[in-house]
Each structure stands twice: as C-alpha cells, then as structure tokens.
CSV table of C-alpha atoms in Angstrom, one decimal:
chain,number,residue,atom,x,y,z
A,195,UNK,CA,140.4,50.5,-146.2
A,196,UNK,CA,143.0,53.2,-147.4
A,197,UNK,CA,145.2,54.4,-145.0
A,198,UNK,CA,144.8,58.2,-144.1
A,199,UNK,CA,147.8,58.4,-141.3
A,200,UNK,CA,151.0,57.1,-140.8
A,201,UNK,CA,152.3,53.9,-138.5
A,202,UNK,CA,152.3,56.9,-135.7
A,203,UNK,CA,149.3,58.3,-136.8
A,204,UNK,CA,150.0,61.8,-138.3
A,205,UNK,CA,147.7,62.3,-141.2
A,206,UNK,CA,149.2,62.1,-144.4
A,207,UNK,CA,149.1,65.2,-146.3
A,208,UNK,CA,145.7,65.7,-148.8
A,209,UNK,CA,143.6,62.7,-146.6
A,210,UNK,CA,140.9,63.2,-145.3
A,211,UNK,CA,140.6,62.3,-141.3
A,212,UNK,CA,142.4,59.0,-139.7
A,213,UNK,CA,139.8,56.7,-139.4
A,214,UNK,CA,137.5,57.3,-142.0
A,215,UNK,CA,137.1,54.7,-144.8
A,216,UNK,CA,137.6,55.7,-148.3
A,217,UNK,CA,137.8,53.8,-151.7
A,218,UNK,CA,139.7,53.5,-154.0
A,219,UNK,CA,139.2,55.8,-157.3
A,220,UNK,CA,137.7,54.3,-160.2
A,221,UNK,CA,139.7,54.8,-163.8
A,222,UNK,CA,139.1,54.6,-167.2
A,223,UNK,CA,141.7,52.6,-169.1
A,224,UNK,CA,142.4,50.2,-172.5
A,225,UNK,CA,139.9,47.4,-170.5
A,226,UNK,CA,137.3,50.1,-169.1
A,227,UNK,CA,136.3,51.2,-165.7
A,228,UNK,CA,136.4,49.1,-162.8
A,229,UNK,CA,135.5,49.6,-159.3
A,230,UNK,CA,137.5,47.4,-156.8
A,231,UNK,CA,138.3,47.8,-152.9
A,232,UNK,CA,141.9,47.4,-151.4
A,233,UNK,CA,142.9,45.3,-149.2
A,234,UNK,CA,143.5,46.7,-146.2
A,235,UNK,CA,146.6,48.4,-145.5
A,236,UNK,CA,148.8,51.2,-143.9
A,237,UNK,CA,151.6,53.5,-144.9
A,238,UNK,CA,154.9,53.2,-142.5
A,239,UNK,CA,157.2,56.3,-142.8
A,240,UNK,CA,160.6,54.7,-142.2
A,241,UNK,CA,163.1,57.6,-143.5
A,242,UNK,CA,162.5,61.3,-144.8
A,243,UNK,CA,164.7,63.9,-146.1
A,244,UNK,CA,166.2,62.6,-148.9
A,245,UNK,CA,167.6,64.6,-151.7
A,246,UNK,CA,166.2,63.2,-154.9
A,247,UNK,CA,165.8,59.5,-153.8
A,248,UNK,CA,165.6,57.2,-157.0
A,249,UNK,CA,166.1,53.6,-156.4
A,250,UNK,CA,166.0,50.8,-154.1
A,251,UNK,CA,166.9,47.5,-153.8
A,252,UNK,CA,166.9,44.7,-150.8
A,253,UNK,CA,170.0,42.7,-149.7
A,254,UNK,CA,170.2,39.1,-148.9
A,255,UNK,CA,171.3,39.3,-145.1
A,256,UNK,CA,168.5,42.1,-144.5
A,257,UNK,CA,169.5,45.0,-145.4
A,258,UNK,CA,168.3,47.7,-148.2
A,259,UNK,CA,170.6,50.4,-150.6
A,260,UNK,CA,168.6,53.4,-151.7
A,261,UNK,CA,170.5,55.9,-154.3
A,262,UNK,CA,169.5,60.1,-154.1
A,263,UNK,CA,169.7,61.6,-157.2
A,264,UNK,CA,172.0,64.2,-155.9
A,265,UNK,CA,175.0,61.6,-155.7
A,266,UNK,CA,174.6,59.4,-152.8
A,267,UNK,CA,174.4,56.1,-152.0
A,268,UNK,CA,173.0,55.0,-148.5
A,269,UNK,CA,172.4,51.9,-146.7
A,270,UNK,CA,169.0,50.6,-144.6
A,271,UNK,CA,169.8,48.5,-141.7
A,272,UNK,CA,167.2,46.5,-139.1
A,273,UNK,CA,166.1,48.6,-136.1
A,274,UNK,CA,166.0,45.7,-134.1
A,275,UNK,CA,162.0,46.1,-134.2
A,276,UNK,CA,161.3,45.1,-138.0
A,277,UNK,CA,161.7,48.0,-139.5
A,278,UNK,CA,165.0,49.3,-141.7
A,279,UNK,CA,166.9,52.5,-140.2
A,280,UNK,CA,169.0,54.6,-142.9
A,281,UNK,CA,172.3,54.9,-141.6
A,282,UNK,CA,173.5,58.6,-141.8
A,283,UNK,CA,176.6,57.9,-143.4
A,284,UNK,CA,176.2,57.5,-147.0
A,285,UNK,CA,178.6,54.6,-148.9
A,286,UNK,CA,181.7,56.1,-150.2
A,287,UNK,CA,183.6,55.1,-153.0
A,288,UNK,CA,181.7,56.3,-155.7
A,289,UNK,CA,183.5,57.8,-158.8
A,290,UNK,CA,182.5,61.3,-159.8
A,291,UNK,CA,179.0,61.8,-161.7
A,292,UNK,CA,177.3,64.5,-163.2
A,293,UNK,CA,174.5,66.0,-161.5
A,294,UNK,CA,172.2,68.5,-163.3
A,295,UNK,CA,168.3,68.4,-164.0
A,296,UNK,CA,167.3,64.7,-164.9
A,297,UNK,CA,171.0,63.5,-163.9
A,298,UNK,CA,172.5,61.9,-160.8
A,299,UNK,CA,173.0,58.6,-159.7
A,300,UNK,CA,170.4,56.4,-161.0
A,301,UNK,CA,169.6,52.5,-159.9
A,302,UNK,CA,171.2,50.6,-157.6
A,303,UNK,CA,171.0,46.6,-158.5
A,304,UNK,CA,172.8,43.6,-156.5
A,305,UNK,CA,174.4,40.8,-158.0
A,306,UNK,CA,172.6,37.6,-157.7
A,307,UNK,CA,175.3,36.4,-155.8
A,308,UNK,CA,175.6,39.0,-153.4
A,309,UNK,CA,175.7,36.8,-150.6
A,310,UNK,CA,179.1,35.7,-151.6
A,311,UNK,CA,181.1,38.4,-154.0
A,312,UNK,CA,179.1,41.6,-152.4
A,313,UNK,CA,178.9,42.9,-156.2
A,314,UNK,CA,176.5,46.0,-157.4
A,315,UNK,CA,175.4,47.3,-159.6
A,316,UNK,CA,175.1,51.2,-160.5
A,317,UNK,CA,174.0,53.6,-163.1
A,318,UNK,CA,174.8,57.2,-163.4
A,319,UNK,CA,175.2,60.1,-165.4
A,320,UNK,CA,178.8,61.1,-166.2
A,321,UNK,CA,180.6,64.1,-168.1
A,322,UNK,CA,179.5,67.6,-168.3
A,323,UNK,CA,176.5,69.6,-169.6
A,324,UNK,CA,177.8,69.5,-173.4
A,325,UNK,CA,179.0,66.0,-173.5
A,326,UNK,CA,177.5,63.4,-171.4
A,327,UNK,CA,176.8,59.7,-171.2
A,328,UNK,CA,174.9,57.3,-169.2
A,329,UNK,CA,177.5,54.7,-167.9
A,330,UNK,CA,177.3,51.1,-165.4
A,331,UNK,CA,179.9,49.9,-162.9
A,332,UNK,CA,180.1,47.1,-161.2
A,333,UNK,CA,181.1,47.3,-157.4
A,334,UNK,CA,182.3,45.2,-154.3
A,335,UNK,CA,180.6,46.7,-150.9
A,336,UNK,CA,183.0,46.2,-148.5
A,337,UNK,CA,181.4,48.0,-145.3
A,338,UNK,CA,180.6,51.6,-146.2
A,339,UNK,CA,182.6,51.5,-149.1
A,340,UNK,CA,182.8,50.6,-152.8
A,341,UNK,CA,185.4,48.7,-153.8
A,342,UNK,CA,187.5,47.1,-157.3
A,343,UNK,CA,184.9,49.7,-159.6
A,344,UNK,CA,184.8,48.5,-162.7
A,345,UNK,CA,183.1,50.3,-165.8
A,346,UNK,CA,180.7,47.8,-167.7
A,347,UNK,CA,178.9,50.2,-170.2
A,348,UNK,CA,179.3,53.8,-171.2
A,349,UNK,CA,176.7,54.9,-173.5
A,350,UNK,CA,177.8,55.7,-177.2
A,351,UNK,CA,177.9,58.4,-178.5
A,352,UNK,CA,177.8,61.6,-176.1
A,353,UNK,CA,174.9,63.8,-176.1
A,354,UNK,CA,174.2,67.2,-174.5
A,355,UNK,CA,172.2,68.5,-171.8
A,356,UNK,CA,170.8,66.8,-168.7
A,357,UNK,CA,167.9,64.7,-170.3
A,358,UNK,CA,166.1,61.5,-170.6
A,359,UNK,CA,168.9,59.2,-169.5
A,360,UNK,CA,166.6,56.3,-169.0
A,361,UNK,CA,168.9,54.0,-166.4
A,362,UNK,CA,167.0,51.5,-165.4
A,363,UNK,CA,168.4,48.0,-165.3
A,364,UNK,CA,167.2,44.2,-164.6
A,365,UNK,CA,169.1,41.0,-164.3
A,366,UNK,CA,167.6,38.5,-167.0
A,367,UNK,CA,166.9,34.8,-166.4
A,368,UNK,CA,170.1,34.0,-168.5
A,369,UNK,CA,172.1,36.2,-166.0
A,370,UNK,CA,173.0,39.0,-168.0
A,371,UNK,CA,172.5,42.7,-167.6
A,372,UNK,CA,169.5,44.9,-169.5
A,373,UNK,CA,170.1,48.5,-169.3
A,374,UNK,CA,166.9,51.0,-170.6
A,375,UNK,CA,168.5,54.7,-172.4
A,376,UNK,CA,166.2,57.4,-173.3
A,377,UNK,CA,166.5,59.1,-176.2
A,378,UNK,CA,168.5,62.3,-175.0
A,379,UNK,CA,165.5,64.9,-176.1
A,380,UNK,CA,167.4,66.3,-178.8
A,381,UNK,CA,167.3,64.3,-181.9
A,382,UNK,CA,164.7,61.7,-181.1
A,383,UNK,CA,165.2,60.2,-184.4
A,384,UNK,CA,168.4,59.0,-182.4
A,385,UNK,CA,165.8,56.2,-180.8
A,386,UNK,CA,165.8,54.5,-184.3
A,387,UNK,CA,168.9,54.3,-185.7
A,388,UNK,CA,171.4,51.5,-184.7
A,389,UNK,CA,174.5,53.4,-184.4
A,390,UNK,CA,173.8,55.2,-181.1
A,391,UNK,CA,172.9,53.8,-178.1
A,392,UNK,CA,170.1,56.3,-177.4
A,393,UNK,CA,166.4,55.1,-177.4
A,394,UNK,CA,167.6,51.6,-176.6
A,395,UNK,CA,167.4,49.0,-174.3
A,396,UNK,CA,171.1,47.2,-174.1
A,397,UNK,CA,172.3,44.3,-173.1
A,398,UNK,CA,175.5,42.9,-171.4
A,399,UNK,CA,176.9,40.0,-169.4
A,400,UNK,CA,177.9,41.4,-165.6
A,401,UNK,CA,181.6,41.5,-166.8
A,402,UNK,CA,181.2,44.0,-169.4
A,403,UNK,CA,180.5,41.6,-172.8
A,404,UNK,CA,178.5,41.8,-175.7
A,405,UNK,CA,176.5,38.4,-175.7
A,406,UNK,CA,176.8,36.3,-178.8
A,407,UNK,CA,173.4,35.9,-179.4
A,408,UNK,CA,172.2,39.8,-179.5
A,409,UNK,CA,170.2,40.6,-181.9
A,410,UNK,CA,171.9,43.1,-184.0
A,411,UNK,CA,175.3,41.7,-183.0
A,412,UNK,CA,176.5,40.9,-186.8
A,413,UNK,CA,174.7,44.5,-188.9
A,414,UNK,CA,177.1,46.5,-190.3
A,415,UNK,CA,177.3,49.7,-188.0
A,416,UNK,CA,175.1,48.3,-185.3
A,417,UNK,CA,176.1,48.9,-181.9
A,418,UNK,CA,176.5,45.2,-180.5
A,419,UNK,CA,175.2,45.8,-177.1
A,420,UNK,CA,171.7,47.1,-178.9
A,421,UNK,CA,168.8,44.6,-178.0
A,422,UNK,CA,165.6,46.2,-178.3
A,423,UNK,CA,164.9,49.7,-179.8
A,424,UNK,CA,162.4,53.1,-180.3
A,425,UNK,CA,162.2,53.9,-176.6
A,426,UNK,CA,161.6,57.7,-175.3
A,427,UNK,CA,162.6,57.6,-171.8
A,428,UNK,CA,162.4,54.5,-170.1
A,429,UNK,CA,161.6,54.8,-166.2
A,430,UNK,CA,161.1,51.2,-165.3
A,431,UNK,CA,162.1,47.7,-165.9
A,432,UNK,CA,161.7,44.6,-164.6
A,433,UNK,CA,162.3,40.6,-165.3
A,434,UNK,CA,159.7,38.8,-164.4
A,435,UNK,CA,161.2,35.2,-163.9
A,436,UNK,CA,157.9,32.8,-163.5
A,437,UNK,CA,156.7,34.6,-166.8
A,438,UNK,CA,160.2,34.9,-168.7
A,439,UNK,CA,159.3,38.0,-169.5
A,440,UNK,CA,161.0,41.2,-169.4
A,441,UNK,CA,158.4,44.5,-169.1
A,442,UNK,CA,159.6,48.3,-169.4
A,443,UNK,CA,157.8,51.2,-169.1
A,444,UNK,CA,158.5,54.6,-170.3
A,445,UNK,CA,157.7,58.4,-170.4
A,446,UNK,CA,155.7,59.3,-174.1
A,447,UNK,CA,155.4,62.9,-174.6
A,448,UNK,CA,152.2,65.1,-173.9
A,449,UNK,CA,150.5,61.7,-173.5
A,450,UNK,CA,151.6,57.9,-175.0
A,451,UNK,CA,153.3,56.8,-172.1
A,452,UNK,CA,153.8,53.1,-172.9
A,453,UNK,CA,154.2,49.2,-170.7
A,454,UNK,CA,156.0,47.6,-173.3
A,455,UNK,CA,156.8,43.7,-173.1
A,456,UNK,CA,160.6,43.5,-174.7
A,457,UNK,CA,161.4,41.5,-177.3
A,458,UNK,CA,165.2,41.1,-178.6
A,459,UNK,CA,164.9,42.8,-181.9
A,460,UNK,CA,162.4,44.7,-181.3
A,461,UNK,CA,161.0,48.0,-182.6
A,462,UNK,CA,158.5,49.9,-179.9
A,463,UNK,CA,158.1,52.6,-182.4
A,464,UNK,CA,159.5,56.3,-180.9
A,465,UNK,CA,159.2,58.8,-182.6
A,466,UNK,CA,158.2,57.1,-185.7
A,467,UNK,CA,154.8,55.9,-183.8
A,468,UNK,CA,153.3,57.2,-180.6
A,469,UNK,CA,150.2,58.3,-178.7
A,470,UNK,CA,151.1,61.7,-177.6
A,471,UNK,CA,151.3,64.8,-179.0
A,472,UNK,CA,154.5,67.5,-178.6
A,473,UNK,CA,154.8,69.7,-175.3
A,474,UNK,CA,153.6,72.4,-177.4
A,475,UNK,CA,151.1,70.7,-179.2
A,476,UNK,CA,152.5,70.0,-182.3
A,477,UNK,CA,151.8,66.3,-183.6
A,478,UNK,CA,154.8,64.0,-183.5
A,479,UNK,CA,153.7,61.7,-186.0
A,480,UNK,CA,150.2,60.8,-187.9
A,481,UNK,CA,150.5,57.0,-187.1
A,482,UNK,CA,149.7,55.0,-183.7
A,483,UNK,CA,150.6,51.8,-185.7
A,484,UNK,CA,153.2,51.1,-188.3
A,485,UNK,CA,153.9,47.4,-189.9
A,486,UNK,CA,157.2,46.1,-187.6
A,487,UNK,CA,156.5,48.2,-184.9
A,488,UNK,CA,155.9,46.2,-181.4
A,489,UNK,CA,152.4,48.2,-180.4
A,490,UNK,CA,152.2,48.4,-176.8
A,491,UNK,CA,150.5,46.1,-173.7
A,492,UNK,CA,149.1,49.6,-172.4
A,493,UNK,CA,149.0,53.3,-173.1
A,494,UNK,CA,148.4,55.7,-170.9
A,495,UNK,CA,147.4,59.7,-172.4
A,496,UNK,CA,146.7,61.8,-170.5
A,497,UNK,CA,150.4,61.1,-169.1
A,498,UNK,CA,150.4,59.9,-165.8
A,499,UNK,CA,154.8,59.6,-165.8
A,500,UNK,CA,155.4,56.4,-165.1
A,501,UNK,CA,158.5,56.0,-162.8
A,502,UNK,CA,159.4,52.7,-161.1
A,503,UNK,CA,158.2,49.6,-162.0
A,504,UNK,CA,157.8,46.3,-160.1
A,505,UNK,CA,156.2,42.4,-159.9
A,506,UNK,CA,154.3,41.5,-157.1
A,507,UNK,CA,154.0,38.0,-155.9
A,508,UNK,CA,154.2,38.4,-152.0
A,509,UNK,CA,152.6,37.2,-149.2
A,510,UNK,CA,151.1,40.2,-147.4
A,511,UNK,CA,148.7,41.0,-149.8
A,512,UNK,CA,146.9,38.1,-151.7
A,513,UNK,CA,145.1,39.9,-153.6
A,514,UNK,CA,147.6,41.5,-155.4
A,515,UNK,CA,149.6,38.7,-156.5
A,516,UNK,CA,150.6,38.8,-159.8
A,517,UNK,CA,150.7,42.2,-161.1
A,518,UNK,CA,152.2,44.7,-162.0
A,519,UNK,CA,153.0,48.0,-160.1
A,520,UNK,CA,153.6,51.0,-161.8
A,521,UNK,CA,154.8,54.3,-159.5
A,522,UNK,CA,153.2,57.3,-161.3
A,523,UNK,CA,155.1,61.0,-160.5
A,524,UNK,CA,152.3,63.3,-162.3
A,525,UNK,CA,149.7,61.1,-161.3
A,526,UNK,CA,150.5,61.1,-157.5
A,527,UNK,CA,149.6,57.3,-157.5
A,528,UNK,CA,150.7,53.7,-158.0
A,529,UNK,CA,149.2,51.5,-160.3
A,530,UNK,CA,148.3,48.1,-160.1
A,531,UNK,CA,147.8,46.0,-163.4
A,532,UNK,CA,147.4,42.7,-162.9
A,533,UNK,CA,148.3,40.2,-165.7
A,534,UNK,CA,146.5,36.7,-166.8
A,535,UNK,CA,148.0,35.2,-169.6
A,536,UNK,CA,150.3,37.8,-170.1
A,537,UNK,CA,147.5,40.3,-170.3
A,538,UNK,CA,147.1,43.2,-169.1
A,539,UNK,CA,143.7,43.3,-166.8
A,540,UNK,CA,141.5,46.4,-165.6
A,541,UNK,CA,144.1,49.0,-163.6
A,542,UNK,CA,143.6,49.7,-159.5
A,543,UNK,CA,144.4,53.5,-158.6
A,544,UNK,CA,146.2,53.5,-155.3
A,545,UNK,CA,148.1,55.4,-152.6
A,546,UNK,CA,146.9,59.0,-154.4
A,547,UNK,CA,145.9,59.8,-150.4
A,548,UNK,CA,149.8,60.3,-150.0
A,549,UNK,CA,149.6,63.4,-152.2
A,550,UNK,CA,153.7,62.8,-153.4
A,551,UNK,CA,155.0,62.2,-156.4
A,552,UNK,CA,156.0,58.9,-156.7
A,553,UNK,CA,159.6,57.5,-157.8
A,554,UNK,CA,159.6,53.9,-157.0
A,555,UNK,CA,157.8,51.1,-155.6
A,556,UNK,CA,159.6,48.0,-155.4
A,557,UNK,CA,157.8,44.5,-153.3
A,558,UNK,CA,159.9,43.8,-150.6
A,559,UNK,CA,161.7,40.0,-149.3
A,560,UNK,CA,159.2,40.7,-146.1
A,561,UNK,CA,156.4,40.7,-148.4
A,562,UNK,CA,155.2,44.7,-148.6
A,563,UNK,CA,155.4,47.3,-151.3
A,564,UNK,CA,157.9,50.0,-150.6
A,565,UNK,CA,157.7,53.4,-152.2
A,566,UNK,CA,160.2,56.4,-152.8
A,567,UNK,CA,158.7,59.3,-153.2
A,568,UNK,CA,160.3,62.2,-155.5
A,569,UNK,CA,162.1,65.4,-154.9
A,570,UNK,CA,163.8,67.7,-152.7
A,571,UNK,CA,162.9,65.6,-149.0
A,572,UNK,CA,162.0,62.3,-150.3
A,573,UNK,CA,161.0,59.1,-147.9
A,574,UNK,CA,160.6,55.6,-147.8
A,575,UNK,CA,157.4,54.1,-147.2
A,576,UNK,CA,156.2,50.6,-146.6
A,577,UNK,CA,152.6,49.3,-147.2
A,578,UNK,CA,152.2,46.4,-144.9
A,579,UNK,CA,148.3,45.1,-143.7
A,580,UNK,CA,146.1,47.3,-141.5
C-alpha cells in the first residue's frame, strides 16, 4: 500500500484520497518492465521550510546534520517520542562559501570515529562567480559550533559560473575520502584530461594526502588526487562495504544519466561517450561505446536527474534489502534497484505520490529511508511501515 497522507494525516500533495490503495507504477528500463507491490509504508513529515536542503547524514549518539544549500548547517535531535526535531539554531562556524545557482554548501559526512574526535566532513562551493572551486574541510562539532577547520581539498583549477560542482563524497573501506566533481559546463572536454580536477572523482586520506597507490599518482602532469575520470555532474555516491564496491551516479545531458560502478583508473566516457543528446538538441557525440571506456551498470534517457544516492540493508523493510536507492528531482520519485551479483535487477518506481522533487534519500541507523526534498521550503521525510 502507498501512503497518500502524512503521519497526521493531511494528504500529500497530487494523491489521490487517504485510504485508498494504489500501486506502484510500472517502468520500462535496461531489464524490461516489471510490476511489483510495496511493502507497506507511510511518509512522516518531521521538518519543513528549509532553504535548498541537500544532505544528510546520522550521528552515532542519535542525532542527524542536514546541510541547506543556501549556507547552513543544522542539527536533528530526539523529540523524546522517536522522532528527530531540527533545532532552530543552525551550527556556526562555517567559513564563507559562495552561494549562486547550483552552489552552496553541499554534503555533510562524519568521521568514522565520530564518537570519539567529533570530526566532519563538508563540501562547498567557494570564490566568486568568475573564479570558483569546489573545496572539503574537515571539522570538530563542539556544541553548535565548528571547530579547528581545516581545508582538505580545493579543486584545481578555477572555473566560472555557478555549475555542476558535483560534491558528493564517501568514506572508502580503506578509510580514505572519495570526492565526485562535475565537469563545470563550460569546457566538458575538461572531464578528460588529467590536469584539472573537473569531471573527476578524487581521492584523499581524511588529513589532506594524496594516497600512494592512486592511480595516476606517478603521469607527468596528472593531478595526484585524480582516481577515476569522464564524469558530467555526479549527484550521488556511495561505498557499499559488504560489496567493496563504490557506485556513483550522475546527471547526463538531455538524457544518458548514468549508475556507474568506480573503478581506480577508470574512464566513464563524458563527453567523449554518452547517451544523451545537447539541451538544444545538438548530438554530443556519435558513439555510446568507445574501446577503454567503462560503459555503465544503467542508463537512464529520458533524464530522470538523479540526486542522492544510497544502500539499503535495513530492517524495516525486508524486501528492500539490498538495493540501491536512487532520489530522482525531474522524475518526482525514488528508485529502487536492487543488485544480485553486482547486477543491476528490474527498477521499482516509488514515492512519485509525494509530488516533490527529490534531493536525497539516505537509509537511516533506525532502519527507514529518509528523504530531502528540493527547493525553496524543503522537508525531511521518513518512510517507516504502515
């Protein structure tokens, strides 16, 4: 059963009346159509009015951190009744970003040591219109404030206008620090060349080091921090530590929005290969497939914008267990796609009754997805069983 109302039963905005059983929508994809009933669930509001909410991420001792977009970095505590409350004071201590179109304050990711050091994570834009950079600092929260900021990474070289930034970031299994850039969309060819850290996915220990064994660590005007390369505008990653595998998604252009398994050394093909077509119509490229490019696990054209990306192995929903979720902001939906062997199987539609474009979906310590939705007066949600 999908849920049509909220935990206090307002209807959600495009359902159809509470109460009334629905299914989800069948969709075509790489394995074909397949018809398959949720388990049944419902949608908890449990904080509105954001201002472009982004990212969020859980806290051993409880608590959540959500970033907005717009600069801010706020806190989720318990309500005393399960739920998380966002505290109305927002975290201070964060340096000066730059905040224009696709820029802001980006993801928010603890340390796996939290518990002890208190250390974040944080990616943001920084500089002005004509010359900006994605950069990561690492952060002690001490109360509502960020303390001994540190700069990790500042993306190389500058690049104008506020544009496909990428941002996301996973811890690996080896503990260090991936980091997904998008291309800038200005010179995409930017994605395939080695001297710019545009198009890429990097990677870092959590103090700020190249790793010895990156890939392109010893070519001759390589960036050393390069480890994967030919991205668009990566909008989620994840490390997925039962499969040692690291996934990304990312934005194609009018269509070829990729999942992409990353591989260190690896070539995923922008703009030299791709699905999609130019905004105006105009073909990118003749070829899907090129000899040493990394084709990917899925492509989905017509775009559906992939945004946040998670694994699911809780307990609430059995079903759902390993997979995939992929938060959709033209499509309205998240996807499910779960994986055997490392392969992709046929894609659930879900939570298009909510009508909101969708920013993130993460799978809580308690078991549940959580979603941000996008924009202007985002919330968080919480799926839990109905």
């Amino acid at each position: 059963m999908v849920a049509t109302a909220d935990a206090c039963g307002r209807p959600w905005p495009g359902a159809k009346a509470s109460g009334r059983r629905a299914w989800i929508v069948l969709l075509m994809m790489l394995g074909g159509p397949l018809a398959t009933a949720a388990p049944a669930y419902r949608i908890e509001t449990l904080a509105i009015g954001l201002e472009r909410p982004w990212s969020l991420a859980f806290l051993p001792d409880g608590r959540a951190l959500l970033t907005e977009g717009a600069g801010r970095l706020r806190l989720l505590v318990p309500d005393g009744q399960g739920r998380l409350a966002l505290q109305a004071e927002a975290v201070a201590g964060l340096p000066e970003l730059y905040s224009e179109g696709q820029a802001g304050l980006f993801e928010v990711l603890p340390d796996p040591d939290f518990a002890n050091n208190q250390l974040l994570y944080l990616s943001y834009a920084t500089g002005t219109r004509e010359a900006n950079h994605l950069r990561v600092i690492r952060a002690r929260l001490d109360g509502m404030r960020l303390q001994d900021v540190r700069t990790l990474f500042t993306s190389q070289p500058a690049k104008p206008f506020g544009q496909h930034f990428g941002a996301r970031m996973a811890l690996l299994g080896d503990g260090t620090l991936a980091i997904a850039l998008g291309d800038g969309n200005v010179e995409r060819t930017d994605a395939q060349r080695l001297n710019t850290h545009l198009g890429k996915i990097v990677r870092i220990t959590r103090d700020g080091q190249v790793p010895a064994d990156n890939p392109f660590i010893e070519r001759p005007g390589a960036l050393p921090e390069i480890y994967s390369l030919g991205h668009r505008n990566p909008q989620g990653l994840v490390w997925v530590a039962e499969r040692q595998a690291l996934y990304e998604h990312e934005h194609g252009s009018k269509g070829g929005d990729e999942l992409n398994l990353i591989r260190s050394g690896a070539n995923y093909g922008w703009p030299l290969t791709t699905g999609g077509v130019d905004y105006t119509g105009a073909r990118i490229t003749p070829f899907r497939d090129l000899p040493g490019i990394t084709p990917p696990l899925l492509e989905w054209t017509p775009s559906i914008a992939p945004a946040g990306l998670t694994w699911y192995d809780g307990q609430g929903f059995p079903a759902w267990r390993g997979s995939l979720f992929v938060a959709a902001l033209r499509e309205k939906s998240v996807r499910r796609i779960p994986l055997v062997n490392g392969v992709p199987g046929p894609q659930e539609l879900l939570f298009q009754e909510l009508d909101q474009r969708l920013r993130d979906v993460r799978s809580g310590p308690d078991g549940n997805l959580w979603l941000l939705t996008d924009g202007e007066e985002g919330q968080v949600l919480r799926v839990v069983p109905g």
